[in-house]
mmCIF file of C-alpha atoms in Angstrom:
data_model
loop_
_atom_site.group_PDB
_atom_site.id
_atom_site.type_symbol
_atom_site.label_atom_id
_atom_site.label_comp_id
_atom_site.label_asym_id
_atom_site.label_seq_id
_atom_site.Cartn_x
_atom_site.Cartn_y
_atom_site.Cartn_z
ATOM 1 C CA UNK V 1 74.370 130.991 112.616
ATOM 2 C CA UNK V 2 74.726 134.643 114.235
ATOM 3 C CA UNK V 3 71.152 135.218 113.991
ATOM 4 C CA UNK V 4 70.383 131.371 115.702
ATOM 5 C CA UNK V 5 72.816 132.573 118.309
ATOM 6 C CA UNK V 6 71.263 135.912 119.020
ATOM 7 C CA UNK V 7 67.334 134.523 118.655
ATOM 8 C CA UNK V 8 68.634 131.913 121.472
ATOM 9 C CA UNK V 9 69.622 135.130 123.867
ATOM 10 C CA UNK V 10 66.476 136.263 123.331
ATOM 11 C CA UNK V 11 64.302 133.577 123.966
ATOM 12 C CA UNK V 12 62.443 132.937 127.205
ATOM 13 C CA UNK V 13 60.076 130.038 127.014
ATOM 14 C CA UNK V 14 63.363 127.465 127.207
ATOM 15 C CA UNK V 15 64.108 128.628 130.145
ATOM 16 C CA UNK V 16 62.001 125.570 132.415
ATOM 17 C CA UNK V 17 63.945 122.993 130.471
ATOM 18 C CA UNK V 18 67.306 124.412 129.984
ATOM 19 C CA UNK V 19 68.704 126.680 132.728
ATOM 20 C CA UNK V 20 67.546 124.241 135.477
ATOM 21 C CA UNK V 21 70.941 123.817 136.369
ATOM 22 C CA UNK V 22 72.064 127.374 136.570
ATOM 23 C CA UNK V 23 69.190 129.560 137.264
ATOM 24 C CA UNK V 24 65.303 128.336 136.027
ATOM 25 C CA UNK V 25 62.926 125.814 138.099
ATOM 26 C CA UNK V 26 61.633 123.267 136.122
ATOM 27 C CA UNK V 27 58.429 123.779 137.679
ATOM 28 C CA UNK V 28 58.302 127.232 136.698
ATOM 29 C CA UNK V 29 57.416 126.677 132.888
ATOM 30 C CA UNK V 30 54.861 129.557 132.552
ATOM 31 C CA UNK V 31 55.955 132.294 130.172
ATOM 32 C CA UNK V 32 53.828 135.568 130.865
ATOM 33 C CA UNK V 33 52.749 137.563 127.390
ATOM 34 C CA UNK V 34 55.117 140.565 126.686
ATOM 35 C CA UNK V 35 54.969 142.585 123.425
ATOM 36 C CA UNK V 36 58.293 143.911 121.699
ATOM 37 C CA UNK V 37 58.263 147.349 120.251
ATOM 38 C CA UNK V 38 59.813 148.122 117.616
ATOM 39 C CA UNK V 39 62.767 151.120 117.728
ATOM 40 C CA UNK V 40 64.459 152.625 114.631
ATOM 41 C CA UNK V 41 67.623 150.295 115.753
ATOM 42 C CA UNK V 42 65.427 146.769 115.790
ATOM 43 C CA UNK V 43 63.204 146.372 118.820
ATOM 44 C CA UNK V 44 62.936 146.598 123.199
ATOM 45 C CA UNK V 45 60.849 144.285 125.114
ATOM 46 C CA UNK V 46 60.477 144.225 129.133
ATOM 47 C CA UNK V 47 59.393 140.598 129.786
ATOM 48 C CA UNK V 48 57.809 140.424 134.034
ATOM 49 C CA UNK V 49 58.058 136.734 135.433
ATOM 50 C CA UNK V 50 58.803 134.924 138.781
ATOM 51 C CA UNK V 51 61.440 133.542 137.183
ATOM 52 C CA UNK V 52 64.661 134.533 139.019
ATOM 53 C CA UNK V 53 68.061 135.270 138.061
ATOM 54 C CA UNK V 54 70.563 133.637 141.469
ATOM 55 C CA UNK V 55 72.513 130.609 140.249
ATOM 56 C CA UNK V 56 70.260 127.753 141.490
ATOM 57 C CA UNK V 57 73.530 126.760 143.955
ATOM 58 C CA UNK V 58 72.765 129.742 145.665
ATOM 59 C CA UNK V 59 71.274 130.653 149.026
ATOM 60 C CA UNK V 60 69.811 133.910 148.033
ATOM 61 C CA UNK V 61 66.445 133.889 146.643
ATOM 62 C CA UNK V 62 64.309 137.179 146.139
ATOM 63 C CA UNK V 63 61.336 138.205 148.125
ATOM 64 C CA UNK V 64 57.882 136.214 148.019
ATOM 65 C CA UNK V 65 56.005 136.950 144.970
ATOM 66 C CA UNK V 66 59.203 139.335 143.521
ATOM 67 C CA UNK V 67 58.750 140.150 140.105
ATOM 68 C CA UNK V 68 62.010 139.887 137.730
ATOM 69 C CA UNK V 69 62.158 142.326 134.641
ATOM 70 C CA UNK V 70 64.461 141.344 132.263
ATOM 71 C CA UNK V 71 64.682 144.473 129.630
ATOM 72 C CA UNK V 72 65.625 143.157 125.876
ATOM 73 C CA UNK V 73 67.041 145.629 123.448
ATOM 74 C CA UNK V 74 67.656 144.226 119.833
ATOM 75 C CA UNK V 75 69.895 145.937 117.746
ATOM 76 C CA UNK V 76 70.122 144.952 114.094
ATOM 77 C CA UNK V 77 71.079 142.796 112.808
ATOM 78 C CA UNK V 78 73.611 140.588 115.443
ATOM 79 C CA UNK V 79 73.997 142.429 119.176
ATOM 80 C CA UNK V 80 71.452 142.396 122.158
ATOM 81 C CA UNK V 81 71.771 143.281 125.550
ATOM 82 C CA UNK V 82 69.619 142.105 128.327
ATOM 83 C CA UNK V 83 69.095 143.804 131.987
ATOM 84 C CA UNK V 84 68.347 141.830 134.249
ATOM 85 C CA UNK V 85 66.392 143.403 137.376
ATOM 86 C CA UNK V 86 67.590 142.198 140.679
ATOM 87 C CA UNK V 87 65.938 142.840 144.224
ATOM 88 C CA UNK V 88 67.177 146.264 145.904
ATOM 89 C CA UNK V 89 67.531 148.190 142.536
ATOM 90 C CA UNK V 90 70.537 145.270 141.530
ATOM 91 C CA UNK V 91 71.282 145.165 138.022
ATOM 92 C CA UNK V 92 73.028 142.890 135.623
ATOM 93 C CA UNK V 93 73.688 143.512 132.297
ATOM 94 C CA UNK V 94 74.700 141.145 129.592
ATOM 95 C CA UNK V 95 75.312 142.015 125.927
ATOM 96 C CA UNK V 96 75.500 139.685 123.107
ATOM 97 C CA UNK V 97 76.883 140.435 120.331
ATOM 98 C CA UNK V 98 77.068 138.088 117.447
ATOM 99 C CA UNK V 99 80.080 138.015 114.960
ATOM 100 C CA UNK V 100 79.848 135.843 111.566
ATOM 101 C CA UNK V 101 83.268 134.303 111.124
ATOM 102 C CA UNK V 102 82.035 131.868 108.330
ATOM 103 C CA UNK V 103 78.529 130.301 107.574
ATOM 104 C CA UNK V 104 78.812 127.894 109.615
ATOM 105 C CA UNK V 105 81.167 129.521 112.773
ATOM 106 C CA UNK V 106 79.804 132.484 115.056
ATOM 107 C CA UNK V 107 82.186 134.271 117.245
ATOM 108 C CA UNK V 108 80.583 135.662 120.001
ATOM 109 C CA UNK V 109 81.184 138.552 122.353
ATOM 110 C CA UNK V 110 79.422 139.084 125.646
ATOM 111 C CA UNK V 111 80.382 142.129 127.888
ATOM 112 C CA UNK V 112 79.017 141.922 131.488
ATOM 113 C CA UNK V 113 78.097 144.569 133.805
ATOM 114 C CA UNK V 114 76.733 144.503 137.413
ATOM 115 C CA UNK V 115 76.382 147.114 140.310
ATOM 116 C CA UNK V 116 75.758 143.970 142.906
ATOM 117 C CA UNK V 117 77.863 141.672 145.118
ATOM 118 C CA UNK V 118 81.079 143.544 144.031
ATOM 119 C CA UNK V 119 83.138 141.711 146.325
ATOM 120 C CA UNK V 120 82.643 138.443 144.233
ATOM 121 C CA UNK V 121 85.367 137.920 141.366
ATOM 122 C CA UNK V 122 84.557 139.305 138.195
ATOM 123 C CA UNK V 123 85.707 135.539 136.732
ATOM 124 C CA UNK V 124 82.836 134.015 139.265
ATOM 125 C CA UNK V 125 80.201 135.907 136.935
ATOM 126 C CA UNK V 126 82.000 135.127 133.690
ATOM 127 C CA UNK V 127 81.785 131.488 134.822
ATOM 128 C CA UNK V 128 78.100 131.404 135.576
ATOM 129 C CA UNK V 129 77.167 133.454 132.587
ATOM 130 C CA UNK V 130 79.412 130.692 130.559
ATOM 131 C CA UNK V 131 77.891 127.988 131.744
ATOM 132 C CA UNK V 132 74.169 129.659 130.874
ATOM 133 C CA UNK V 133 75.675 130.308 127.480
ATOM 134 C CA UNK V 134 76.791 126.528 127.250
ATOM 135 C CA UNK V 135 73.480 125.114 127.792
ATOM 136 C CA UNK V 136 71.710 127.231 125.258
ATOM 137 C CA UNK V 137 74.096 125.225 123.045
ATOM 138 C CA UNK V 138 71.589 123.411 120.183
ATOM 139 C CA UNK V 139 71.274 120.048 121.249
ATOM 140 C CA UNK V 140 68.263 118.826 119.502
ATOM 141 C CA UNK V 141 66.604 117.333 122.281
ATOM 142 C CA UNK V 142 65.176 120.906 123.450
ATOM 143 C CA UNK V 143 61.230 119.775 124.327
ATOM 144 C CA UNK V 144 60.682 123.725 123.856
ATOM 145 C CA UNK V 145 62.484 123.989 120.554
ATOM 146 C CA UNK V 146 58.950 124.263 119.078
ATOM 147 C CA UNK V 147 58.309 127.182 121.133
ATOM 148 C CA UNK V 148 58.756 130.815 119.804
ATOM 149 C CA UNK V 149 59.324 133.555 122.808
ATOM 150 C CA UNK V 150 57.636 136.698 121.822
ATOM 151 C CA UNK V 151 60.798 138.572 121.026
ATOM 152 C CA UNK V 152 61.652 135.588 118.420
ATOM 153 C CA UNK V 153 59.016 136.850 115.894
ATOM 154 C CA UNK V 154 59.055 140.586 115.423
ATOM 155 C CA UNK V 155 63.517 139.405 115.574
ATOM 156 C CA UNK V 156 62.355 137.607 112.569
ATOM 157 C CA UNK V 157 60.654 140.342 110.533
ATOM 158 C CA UNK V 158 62.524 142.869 111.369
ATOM 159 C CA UNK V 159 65.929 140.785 110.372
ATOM 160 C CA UNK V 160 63.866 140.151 106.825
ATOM 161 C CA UNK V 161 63.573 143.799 106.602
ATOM 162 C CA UNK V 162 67.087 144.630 107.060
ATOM 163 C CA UNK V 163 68.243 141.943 104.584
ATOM 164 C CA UNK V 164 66.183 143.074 101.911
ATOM 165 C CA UNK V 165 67.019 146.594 102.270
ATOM 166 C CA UNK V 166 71.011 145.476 102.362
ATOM 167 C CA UNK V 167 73.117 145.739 98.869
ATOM 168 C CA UNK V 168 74.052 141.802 99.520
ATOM 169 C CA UNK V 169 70.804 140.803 100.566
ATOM 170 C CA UNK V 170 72.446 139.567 103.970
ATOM 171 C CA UNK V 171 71.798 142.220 106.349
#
C-alpha cells in the first residue's frame, strides 16, 4: 500500500482525468517525455508541461505559453517530494512520505512549503492539497489507470532493488 500511495504522487499522466476539479484541464491530456535519473538515494526527474498548478476556482492563471516544472525527488523506499515551479520564481513544495501501519493501512505524512501568497492561511493550502490527495484516492474507474508516468517505472526497479538487497526482503 505505501508504495501504491507514493507511485500515485508521482504519477503525471492522471492528471487530465483526475485533478479537473482542483487544478488539471481535461483538455490538457498530453504528457510531455521526461527521463528520471537515478541518484544513490532512488531517483530525480524534472517533468516541463503547460499543465498549471492554481486551484481551477482561481482567477490567476500563468502567462501564455508558461512552462510548469514540477521537480520529483524519490527517496527509497516510501518519501518523495515534489517542487512545483510557479510564475515569478514561486515555489511550492510538497513531500510525501509514506508510513506502513499494516498491509493493508498507509499513514501518510505530507509537509508543505511555499514562498508565495503568504498572506493566505496556511489551512487554505492544506485544504487544497487535501482535496488533490483525496482524488488520487483508487477508485477503479481511473480511464488512465493503464497509464504508467515515466517516474512509475525506474520507481519500480529501483524499489525491486532495494527489496532484494533488504534482510526481510521488504525494503
Amino acid at each position: 500500500m505505501p508504495g501504491r500511495q507514493v507511485e500515485g504522487f508521482l504519477d503525471v499522466a492522471h492528471f487530465a482525468w483526475i485533478h479537473t476539479d482542483t487544478f488539471a484541464d481535461p483538455d490538457n491530456q498530453q504528457v510531455p517525455d521526461y527521463t528520471p535519473q537515478e541518484t544513490p538515494f532512488g531517483f530525480v526527474a524534472d517533468y516541463w508541461s503547460s499543465v498549471g498548478n492554481y486551484p481551477a476556482s482561481s482567477d490567476f492563471r500563468a502567462p501564455e505559453g508558461f512552462q510548469w516544472l514540477r521537480h520529483f525527488e524519490m527517496h527509497l523506499p516510501f518519501t518523495a517530494t515534489l517542487t512545483i515551479h510557479f510564475p515569478a520564481d514561486a515555489r511550492l513544495v510538497i513531500m510525501n512520505a509514506a508510513s506502513p501501519v499494516s498491509s493493508r493501512v498507509t499513514r501518510m505524512f505530507a509537509p508543505i512549503a511555499r514562498n508565495f501568497d503568504l498572506h493566505v492561511p496556511v489551512e487554505d493550502v492544506h485544504a487544497f492539497n487535501l482535496r488533490v490527495f483525496e482524488e488520487d484516492r483508487p477508485d477503479g474507474r481511473d480511464p488512465a489507470s493503464g497509464t504508467v508516468a515515466a517516474g512509475s517505472g525506474p520507481w519500480r526497479r529501483i524499489f525491486r532493488q532495494t527489496a532484494a538487497l533488504s534482510p526481510t526482503g521488504a525494503g
